[in-house]
Short mmCIF file of C-alpha atoms in Angstrom, two decimals:
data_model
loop_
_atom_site.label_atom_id
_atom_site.label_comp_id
_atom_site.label_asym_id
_atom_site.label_seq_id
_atom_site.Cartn_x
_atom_site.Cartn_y
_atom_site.Cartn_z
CA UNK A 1 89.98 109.75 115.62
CA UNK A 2 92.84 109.11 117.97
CA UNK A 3 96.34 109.05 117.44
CA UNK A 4 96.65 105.76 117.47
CA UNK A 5 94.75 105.96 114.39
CA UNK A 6 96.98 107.85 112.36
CA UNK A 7 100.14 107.07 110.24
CA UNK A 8 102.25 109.41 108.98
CA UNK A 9 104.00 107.87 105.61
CA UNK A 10 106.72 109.54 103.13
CA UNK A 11 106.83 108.22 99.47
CA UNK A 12 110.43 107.64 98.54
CA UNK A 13 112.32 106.48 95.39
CA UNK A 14 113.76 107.56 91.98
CA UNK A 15 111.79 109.71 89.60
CA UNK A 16 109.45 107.74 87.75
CA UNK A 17 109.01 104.94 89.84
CA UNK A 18 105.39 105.58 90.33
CA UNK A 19 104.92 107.36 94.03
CA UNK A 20 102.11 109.85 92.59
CA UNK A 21 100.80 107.16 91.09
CA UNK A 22 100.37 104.88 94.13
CA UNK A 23 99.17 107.48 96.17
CA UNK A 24 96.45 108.12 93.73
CA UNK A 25 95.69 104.95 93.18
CA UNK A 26 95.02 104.89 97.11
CA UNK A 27 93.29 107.96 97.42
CA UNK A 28 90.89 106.29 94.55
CA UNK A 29 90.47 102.89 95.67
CA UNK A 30 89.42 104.54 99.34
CA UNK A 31 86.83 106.93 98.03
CA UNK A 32 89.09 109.76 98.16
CA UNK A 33 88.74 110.34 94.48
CA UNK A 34 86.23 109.47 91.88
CA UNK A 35 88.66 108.88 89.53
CA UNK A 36 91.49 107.49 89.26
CA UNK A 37 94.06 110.79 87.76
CA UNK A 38 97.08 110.02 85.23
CA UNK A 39 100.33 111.45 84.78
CA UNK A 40 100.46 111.84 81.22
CA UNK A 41 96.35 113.36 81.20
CA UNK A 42 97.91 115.96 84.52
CA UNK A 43 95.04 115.31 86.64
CA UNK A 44 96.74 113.64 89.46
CA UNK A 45 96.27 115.01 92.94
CA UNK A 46 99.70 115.55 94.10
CA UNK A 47 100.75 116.66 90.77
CA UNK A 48 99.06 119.95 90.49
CA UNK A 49 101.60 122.94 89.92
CA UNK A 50 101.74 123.79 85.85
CA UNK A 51 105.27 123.26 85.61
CA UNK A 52 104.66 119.60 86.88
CA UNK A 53 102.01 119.03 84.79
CA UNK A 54 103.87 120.08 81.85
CA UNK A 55 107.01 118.28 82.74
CA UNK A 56 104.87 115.30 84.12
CA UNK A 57 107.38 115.29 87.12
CA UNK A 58 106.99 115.72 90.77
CA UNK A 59 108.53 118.90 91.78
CA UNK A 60 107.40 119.93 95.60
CA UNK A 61 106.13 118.02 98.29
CA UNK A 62 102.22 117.21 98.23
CA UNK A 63 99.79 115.82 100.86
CA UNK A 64 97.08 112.73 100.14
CA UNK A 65 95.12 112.02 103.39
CA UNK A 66 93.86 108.44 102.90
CA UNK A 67 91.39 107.25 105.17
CA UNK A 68 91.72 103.46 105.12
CA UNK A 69 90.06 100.76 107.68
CA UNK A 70 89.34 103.26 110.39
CA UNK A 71 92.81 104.26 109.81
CA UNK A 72 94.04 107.74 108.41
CA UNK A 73 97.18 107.62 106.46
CA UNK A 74 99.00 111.04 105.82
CA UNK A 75 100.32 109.94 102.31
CA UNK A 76 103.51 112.69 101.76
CA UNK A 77 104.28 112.19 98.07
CA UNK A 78 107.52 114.19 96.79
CA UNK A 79 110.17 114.21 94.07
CA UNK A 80 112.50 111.66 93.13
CA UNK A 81 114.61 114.20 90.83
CA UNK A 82 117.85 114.55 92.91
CA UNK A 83 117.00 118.76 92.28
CA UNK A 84 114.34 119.23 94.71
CA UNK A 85 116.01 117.24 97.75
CA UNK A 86 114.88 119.85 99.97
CA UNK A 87 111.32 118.75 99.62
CA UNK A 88 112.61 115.28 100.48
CA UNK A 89 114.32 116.67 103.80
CA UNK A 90 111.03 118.26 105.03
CA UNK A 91 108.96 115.16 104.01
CA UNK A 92 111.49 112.75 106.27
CA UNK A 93 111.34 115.28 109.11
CA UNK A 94 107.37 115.11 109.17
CA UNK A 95 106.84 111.47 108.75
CA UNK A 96 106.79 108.55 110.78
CA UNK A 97 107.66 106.23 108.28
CA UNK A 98 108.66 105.27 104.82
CA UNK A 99 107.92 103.35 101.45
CA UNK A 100 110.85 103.03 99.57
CA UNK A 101 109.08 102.42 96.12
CA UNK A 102 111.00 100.82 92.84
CA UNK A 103 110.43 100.08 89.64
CA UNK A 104 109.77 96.14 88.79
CA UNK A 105 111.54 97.24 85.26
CA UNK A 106 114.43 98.72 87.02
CA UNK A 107 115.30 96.76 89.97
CA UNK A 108 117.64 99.07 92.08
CA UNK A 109 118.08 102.47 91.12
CA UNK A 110 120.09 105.13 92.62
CA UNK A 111 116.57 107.11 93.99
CA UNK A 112 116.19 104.12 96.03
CA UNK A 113 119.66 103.88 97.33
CA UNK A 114 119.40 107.60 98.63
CA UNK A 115 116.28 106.91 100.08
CA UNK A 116 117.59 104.40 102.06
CA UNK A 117 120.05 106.50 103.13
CA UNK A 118 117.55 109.04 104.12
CA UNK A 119 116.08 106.80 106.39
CA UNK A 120 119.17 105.26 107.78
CA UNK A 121 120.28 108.88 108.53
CA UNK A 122 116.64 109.67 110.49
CA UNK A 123 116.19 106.27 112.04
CA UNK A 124 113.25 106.28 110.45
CA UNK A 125 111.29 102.50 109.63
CA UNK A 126 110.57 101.67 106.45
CA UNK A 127 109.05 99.03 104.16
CA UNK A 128 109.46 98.92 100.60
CA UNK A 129 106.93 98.56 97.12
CA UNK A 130 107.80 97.05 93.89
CA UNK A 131 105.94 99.05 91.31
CA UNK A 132 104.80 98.19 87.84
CA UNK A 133 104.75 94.41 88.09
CA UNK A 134 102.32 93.99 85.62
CA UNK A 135 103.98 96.08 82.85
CA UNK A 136 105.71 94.50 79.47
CA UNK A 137 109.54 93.37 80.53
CA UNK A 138 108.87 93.84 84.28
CA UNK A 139 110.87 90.93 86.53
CA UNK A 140 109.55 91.08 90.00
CA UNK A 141 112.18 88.55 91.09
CA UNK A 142 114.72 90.12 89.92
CA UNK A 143 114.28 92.99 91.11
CA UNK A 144 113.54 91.71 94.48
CA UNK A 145 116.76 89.96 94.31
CA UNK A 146 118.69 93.19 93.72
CA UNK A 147 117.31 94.64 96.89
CA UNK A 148 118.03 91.55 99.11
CA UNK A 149 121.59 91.75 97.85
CA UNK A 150 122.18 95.24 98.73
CA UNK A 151 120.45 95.46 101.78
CA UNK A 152 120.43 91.91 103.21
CA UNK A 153 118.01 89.01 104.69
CA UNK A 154 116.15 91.98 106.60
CA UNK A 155 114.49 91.96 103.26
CA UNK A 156 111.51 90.11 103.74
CA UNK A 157 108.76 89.71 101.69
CA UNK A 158 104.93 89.57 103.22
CA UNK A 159 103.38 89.32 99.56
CA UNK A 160 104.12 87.23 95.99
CA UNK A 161 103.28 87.39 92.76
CA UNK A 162 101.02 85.14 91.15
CA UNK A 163 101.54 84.53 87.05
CA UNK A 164 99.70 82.87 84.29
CA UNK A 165 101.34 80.94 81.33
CA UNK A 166 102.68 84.42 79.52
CA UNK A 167 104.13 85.21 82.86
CA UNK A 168 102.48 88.18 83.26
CA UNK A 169 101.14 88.63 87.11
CA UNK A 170 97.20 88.46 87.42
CA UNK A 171 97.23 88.27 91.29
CA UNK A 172 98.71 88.33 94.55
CA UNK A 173 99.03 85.86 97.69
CA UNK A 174 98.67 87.84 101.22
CA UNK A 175 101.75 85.94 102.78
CA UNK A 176 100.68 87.10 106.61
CA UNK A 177 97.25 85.97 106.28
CA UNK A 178 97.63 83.14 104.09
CA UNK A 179 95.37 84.42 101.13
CA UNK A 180 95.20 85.25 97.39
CA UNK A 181 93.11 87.17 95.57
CA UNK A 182 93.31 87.79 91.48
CA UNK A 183 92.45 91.21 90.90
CA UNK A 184 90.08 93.10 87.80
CA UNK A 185 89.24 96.38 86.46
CA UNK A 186 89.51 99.17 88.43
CA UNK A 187 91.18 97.77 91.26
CA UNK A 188 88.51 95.43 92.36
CA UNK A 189 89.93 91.59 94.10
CA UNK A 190 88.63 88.44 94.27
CA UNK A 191 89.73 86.00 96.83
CA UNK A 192 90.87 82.96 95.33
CA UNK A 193 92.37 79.58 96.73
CA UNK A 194 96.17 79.81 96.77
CA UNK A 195 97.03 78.06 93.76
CA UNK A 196 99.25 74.38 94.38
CA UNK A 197 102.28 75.22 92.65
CA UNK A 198 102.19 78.73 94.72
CA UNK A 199 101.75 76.72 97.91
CA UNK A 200 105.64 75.45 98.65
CA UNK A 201 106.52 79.50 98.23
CA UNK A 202 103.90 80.73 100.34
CA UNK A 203 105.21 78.01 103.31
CA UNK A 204 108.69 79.06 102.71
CA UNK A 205 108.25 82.63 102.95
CA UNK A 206 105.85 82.04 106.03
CA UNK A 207 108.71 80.36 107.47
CA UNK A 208 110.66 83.46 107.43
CA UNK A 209 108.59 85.54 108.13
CA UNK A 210 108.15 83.55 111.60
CA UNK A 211 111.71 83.58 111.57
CA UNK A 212 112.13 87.44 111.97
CA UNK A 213 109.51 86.99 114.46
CA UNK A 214 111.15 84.74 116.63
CA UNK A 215 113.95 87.30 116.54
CA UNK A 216 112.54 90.06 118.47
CA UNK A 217 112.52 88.95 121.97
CA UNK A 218 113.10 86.10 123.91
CA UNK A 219 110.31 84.81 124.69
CA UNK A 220 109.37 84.56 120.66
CA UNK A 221 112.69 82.29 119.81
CA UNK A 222 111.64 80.01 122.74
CA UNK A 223 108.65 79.47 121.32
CA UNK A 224 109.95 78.90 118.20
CA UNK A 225 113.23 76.41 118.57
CA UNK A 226 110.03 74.48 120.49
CA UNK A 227 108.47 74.11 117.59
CA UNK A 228 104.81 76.04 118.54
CA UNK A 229 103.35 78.43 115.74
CA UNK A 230 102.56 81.75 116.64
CA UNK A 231 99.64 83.61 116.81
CA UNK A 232 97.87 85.76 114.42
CA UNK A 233 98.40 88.76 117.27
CA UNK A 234 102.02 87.63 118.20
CA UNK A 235 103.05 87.39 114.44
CA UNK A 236 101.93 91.09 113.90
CA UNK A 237 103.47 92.22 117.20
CA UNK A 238 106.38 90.85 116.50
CA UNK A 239 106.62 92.24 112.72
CA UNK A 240 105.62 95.77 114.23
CA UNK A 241 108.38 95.26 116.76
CA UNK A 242 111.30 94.15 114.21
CA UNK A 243 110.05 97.23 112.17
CA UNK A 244 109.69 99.07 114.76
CA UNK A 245 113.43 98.15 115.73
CA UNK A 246 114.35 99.03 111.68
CA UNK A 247 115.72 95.08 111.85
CA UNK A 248 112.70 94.29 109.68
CA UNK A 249 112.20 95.68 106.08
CA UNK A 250 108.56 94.39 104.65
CA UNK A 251 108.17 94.18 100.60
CA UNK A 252 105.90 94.30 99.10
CA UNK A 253 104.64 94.57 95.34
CA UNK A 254 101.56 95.94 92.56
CA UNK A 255 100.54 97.96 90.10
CA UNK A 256 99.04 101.02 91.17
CA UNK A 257 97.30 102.18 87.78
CA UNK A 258 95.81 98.66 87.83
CA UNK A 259 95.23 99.04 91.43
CA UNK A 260 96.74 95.96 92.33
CA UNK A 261 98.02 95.12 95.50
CA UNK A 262 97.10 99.04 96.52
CA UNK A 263 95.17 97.43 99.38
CA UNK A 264 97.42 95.05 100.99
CA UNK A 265 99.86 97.72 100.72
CA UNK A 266 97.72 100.29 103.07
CA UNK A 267 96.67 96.95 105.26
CA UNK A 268 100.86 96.38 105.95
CA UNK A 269 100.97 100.27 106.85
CA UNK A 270 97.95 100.34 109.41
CA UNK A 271 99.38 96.67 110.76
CA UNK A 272 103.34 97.12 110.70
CA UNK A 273 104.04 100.77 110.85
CA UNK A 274 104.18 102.81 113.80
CA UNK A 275 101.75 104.93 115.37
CA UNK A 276 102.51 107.95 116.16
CA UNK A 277 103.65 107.82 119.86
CA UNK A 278 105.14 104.73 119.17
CA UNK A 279 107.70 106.70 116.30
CA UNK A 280 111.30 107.24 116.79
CA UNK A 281 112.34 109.86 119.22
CA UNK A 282 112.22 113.38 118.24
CA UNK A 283 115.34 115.73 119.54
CA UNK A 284 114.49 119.63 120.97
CA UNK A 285 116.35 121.85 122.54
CA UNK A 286 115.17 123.06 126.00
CA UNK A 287 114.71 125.96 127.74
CA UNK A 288 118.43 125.72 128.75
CA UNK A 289 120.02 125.60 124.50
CA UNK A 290 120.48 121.53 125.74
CA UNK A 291 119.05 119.06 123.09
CA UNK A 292 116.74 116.70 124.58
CA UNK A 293 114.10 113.90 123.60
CA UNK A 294 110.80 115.17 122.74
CA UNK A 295 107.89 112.52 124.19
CA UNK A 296 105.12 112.79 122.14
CA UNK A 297 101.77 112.36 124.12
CA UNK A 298 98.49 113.30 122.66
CA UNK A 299 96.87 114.59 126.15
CA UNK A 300 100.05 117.13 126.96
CA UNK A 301 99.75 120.72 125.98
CA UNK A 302 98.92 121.81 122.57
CA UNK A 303 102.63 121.68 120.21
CA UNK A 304 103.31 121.36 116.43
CA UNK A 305 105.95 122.26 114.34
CA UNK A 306 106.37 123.64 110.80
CA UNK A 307 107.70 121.28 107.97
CA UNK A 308 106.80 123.61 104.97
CA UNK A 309 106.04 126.74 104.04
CA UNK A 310 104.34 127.97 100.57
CA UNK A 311 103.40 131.00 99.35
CA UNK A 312 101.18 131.44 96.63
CA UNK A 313 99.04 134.59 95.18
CA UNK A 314 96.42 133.61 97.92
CA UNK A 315 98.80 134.43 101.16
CA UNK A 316 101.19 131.74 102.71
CA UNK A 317 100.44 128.88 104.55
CA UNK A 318 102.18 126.37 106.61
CA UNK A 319 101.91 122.59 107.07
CA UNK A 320 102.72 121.43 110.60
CA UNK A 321 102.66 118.44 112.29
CA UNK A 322 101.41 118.18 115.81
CA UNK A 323 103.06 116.11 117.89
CA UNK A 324 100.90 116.29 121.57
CA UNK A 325 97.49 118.09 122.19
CA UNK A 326 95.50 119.44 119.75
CA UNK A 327 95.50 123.03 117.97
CA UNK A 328 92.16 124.69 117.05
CA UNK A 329 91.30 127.99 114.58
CA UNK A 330 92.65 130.72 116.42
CA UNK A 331 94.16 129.52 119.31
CA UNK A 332 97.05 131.34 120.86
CA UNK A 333 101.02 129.60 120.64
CA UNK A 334 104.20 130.16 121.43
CA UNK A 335 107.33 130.22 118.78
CA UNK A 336 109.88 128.35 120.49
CA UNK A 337 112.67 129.75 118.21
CA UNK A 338 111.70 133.55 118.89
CA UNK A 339 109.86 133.31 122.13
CA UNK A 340 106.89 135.32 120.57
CA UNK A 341 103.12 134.59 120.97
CA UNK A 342 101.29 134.37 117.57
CA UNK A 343 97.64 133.25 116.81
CA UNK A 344 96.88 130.19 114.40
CA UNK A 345 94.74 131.06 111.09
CA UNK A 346 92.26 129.02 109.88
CA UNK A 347 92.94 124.79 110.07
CA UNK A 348 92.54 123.00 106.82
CA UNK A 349 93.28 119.76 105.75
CA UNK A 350 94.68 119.53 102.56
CA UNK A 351 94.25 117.05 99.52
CA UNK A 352 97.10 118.12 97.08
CA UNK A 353 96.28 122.30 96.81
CA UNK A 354 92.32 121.30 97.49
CA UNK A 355 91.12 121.89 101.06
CA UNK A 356 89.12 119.43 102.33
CA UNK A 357 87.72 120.38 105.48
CA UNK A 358 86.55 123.84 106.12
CA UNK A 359 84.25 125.65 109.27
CA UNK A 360 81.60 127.86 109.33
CA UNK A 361 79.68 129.70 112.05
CA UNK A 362 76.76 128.07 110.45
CA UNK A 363 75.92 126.63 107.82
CA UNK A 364 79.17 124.48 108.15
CA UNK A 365 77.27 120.52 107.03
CA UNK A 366 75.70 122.29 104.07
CA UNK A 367 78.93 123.73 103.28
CA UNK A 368 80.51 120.59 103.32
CA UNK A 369 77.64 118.53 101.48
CA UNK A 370 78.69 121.45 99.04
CA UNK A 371 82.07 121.17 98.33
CA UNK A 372 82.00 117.00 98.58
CA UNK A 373 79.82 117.28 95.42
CA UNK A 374 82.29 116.10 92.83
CA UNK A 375 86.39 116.74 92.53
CA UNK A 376 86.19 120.54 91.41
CA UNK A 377 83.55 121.75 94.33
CA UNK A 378 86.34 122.78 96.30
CA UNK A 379 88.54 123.96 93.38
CA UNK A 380 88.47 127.93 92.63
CA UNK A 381 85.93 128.59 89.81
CA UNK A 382 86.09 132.28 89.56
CA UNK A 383 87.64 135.23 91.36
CA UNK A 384 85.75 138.94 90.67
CA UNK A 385 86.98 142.32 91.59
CA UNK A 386 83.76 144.69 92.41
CA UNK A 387 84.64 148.21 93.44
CA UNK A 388 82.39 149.42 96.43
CA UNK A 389 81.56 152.41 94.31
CA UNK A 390 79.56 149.86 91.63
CA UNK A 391 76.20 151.30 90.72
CA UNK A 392 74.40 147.86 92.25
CA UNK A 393 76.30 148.29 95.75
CA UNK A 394 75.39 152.16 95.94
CA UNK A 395 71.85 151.67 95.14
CA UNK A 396 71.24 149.89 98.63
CA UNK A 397 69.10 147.25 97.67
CA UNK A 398 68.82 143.54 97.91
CA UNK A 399 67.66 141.90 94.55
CA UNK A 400 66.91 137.89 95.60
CA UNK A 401 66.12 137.12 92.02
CA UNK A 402 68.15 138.34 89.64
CA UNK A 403 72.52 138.56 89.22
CA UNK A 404 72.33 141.86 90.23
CA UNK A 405 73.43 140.96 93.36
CA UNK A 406 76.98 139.31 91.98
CA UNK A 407 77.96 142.59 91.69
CA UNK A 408 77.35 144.10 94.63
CA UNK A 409 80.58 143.23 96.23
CA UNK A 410 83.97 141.06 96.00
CA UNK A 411 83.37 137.15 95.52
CA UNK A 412 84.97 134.39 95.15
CA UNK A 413 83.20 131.31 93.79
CA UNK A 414 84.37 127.48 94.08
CA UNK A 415 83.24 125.31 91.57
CA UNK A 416 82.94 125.90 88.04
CA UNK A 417 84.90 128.19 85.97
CA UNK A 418 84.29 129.95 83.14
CA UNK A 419 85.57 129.21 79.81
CA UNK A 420 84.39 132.09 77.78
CA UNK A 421 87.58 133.69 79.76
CA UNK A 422 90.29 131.87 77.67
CA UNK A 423 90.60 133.23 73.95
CA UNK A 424 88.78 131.04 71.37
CA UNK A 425 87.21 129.38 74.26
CA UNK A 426 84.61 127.98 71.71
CA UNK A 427 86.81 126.12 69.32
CA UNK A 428 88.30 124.16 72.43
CA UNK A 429 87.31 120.88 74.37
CA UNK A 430 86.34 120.47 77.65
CA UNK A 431 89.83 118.70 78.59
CA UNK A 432 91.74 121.75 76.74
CA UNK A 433 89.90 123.94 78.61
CA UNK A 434 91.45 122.01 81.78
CA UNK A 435 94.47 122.32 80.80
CA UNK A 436 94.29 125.55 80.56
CA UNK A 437 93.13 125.81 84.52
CA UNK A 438 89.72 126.16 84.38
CA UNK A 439 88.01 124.53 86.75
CA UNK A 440 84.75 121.95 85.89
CA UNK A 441 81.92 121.27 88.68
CA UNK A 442 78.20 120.81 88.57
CA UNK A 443 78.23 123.70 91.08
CA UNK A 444 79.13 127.29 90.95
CA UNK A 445 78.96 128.85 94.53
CA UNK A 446 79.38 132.81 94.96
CA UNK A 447 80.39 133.74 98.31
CA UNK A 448 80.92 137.82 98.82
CA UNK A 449 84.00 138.89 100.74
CA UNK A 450 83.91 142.53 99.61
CA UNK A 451 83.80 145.13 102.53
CA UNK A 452 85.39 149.15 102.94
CA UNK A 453 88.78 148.10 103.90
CA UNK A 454 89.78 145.69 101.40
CA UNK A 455 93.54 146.37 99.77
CA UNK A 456 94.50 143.80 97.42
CA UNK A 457 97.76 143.95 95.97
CA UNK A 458 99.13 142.10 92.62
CA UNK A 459 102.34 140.40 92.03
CA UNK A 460 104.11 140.17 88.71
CA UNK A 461 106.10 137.26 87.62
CA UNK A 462 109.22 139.26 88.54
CA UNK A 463 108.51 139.66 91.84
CA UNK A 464 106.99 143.41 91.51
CA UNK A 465 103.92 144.35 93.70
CA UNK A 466 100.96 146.89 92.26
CA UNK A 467 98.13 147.98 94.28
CA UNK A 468 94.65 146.59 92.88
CA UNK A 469 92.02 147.57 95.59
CA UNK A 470 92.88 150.31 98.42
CA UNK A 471 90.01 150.90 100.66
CA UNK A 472 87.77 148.87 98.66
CA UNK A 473 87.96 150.96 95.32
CA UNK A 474 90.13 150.19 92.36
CA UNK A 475 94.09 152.03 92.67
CA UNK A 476 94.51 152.89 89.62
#
């Protein structure tokens, strides 16, 4: 996959206006899940810290890789509570682009007005989602209304709803490509004909649309004052380009529970939003302390840089973003702030906390095959502390057929956990047993990491360190 291939997105908005919620619906309408998680149940991808769970609120930034139409869309989901606008800053800095979602119930909202001030403030393109339009007391026209008032005929929408006789909205007509489709359970479409009364609306806003077109070079408005219709390829050049330009601001609209209009959502991202050598510039400082533009070109030499940092009781890990060459496992860089050389870790791609790609000196498509089994093969089943002094380890021997072997050394295990580990483990469900954090998987896969020189230390919840392993033994 090439870079062309790639878009780099940031979910923006108030909190509550559904952003982990479209980016799961995504993930599942693309394969990435094989179900579709909830908010209220707390099985959403992005959503996975306890706290958020339990306050069923988007506290740090998350990561949803969506591969979509050949296409893979880095899906950056984070808060919309004004307390964590620090995981908002580090989000902007990393993408490319943004969708500025709101609420069908709520029209404009103050989360979208700082979002939009975010992106003013980073140059940074954006199109914009109306969520929820097929909940009870939702007005999509009102709410679009409200945003072409505050932000002006830039606005301009590339979808529209399509109601029945209750007025609730059953479908959507693909205003680029001249389309509907009335969509089912689980996210599925049907393409239907554009109904007649839907017809006059989907000229007018076609109209537009070739309006803002005609706008973005010269050549275009000739065409246009003459009269000639433009292209399939010069309509979506010249949408990229007013985007591009941030004198273009697409809309459009869904539900992302009912996975409606999920899809023509991701098809305006790969189609309208920039690639990533084609993104704003990025500023650097030079060798010299003077701040200069940063070209981004996939073939130069290897660079990246750091847009968060977490630390967990695992180690600490850092997302980056590369912006030319490519970085491999190992490979030797330079910190430009310190001057220092340091040597990457181990590469993963991450799905909200799961990693989803992983290498292996062999083994490495069986491994893979492994963990692609269902949503908790990559999950942490169990951890187990084995001393090297343990009776099985001592005695030498290799037992093939029996557990013995499990406790020969350190292991960790991804897949299933076990609930006999959580106190009256037998008078709870499977879900409370979830809840709880352990992990559920039709697999259970031991792999021994215990050696001589192992130290593993502990760390309380103030902060305190105590020494579990030195040398491979217990400390205490």
């Amino acid at each position: 996959m090439s870079a062309k291939d790639i878009r780099n997105i940031v979910l923006l908005g108030h909190s509550g206006s559904g952003k982990t919620t479209l980016a799961e619906s995504m993930l599942y309408l693309t394969g990435g899940t094989d179900r579709l998680g909830r908010i209220a149940d707390g099985n959403t991808v992005c959503d996975y810290d306890p706290e958020e769970i339990r306050r069923q609120i988007s506290i740090s930034l998350a990561v949803a890789p969506v591969e979509y139409d050949s296409c893979k869309i880095n899906v950056l989901d984070v808060p919309g509570g004004f307390d964590f606008a620090g995981e908002v800053a580090e989000a902007v800095q990393a993408a490319d682009a943004a969708v500025i979602v709101c609420s069908a119930k709520a029209g404009m909202s103050v989360g979208a007005e700082k979002a939009w001030k975010y992106c003013e403030k980073n140059s940074l393109p954006r199109l914009l989602y109306i969520s929820k339009t097929d909940e009870e007391n939702s007005d999509y026209n009102a709410a679009f209304n409200t945003l072409r008032e505050r932000f002006g005929k830039n606005i301009a929408p590339v979808v529209a709803p399509i109601w029945d006789e209750s007025k609730k909205v059953i479908g959507i007509i693909d205003v680029l490509h001249k389309r509907a489709f009335e969509f089912g359970p689980g996210g599925g479409r049907v393409e239907i004909e554009v109904p007649e009364n839907k017809k006059p609306v989907l000229d007018e806003l076609y109209d537009a649309l070739k309006e803002s077109v005609a706008e973005t070079s010269e050549e275009f408005m000739e065409k246009f004052f003459a009269g000639e219709d433009f292209t399939y390829a010069e309509m979506i050049h010249g949408l990229r380009q007013g985007v591009k330009d941030l004198s273009l601001f697409p809309v459009v609209c869904g539900s992302a529970i009912q996975g409606m209009g999920t899809r023509i959502l991701m098809d305006t991202i790969v189609e309208l939003l920039p690639q990533p050598q084609d993104a704003r510039a990025l500023m650097a400082e030079n060798e010299d302390g003077e701040s200069s533009e940063f070209v981004v070109a996939p073939g130069a030499l290897p660079t990246a840089f750091v847009f968060k940092t977490i630390s967990d009781q695992y180690g600490k890990y850092s997302y980056v973003k590369v912006l030319s060459g490519s970085i491999k496992p190992d490979m030797p860089m330079v910190n430009a702030r310190t001057g220092e050389s340091m040597k990457l870790g181990h590469l993963y791609t991450m799905k909200g906390k799961k990693a989803v790609e992983v290498k292996a000196e062999k083994g490495e498509e069986l491994l893979k095959t492994m963990i692609a089994m269902d949503d908790g093969a990559s999950y942490l089943g169990e951890c187990a502390l084995v001393p090297q002094h343990s009776p099985i380890a001592e005695s030498g021997i290799l037992f093939y057929n029996t557990l013995f072997d499990e406790n020969a050394a350190c292991h960790l295990a991804l897949g299933m956990g076990f609930a006999d580990t959580i106190k009256d483990f037998q008078n709870k469900t499977l879900d409370e047993c979830r809840a709880l954090g352990i992990n559920d998987s039709m697999i259970h896969e031991d792999f021994m990491i215990g050696c001589d020189s192992m130290n593993i230390d502990g760390i309380c919840e103030d902060g305190k360190v105590v020494p579990i392993f030195r040398n491979g033994n217990w400390a205490f």
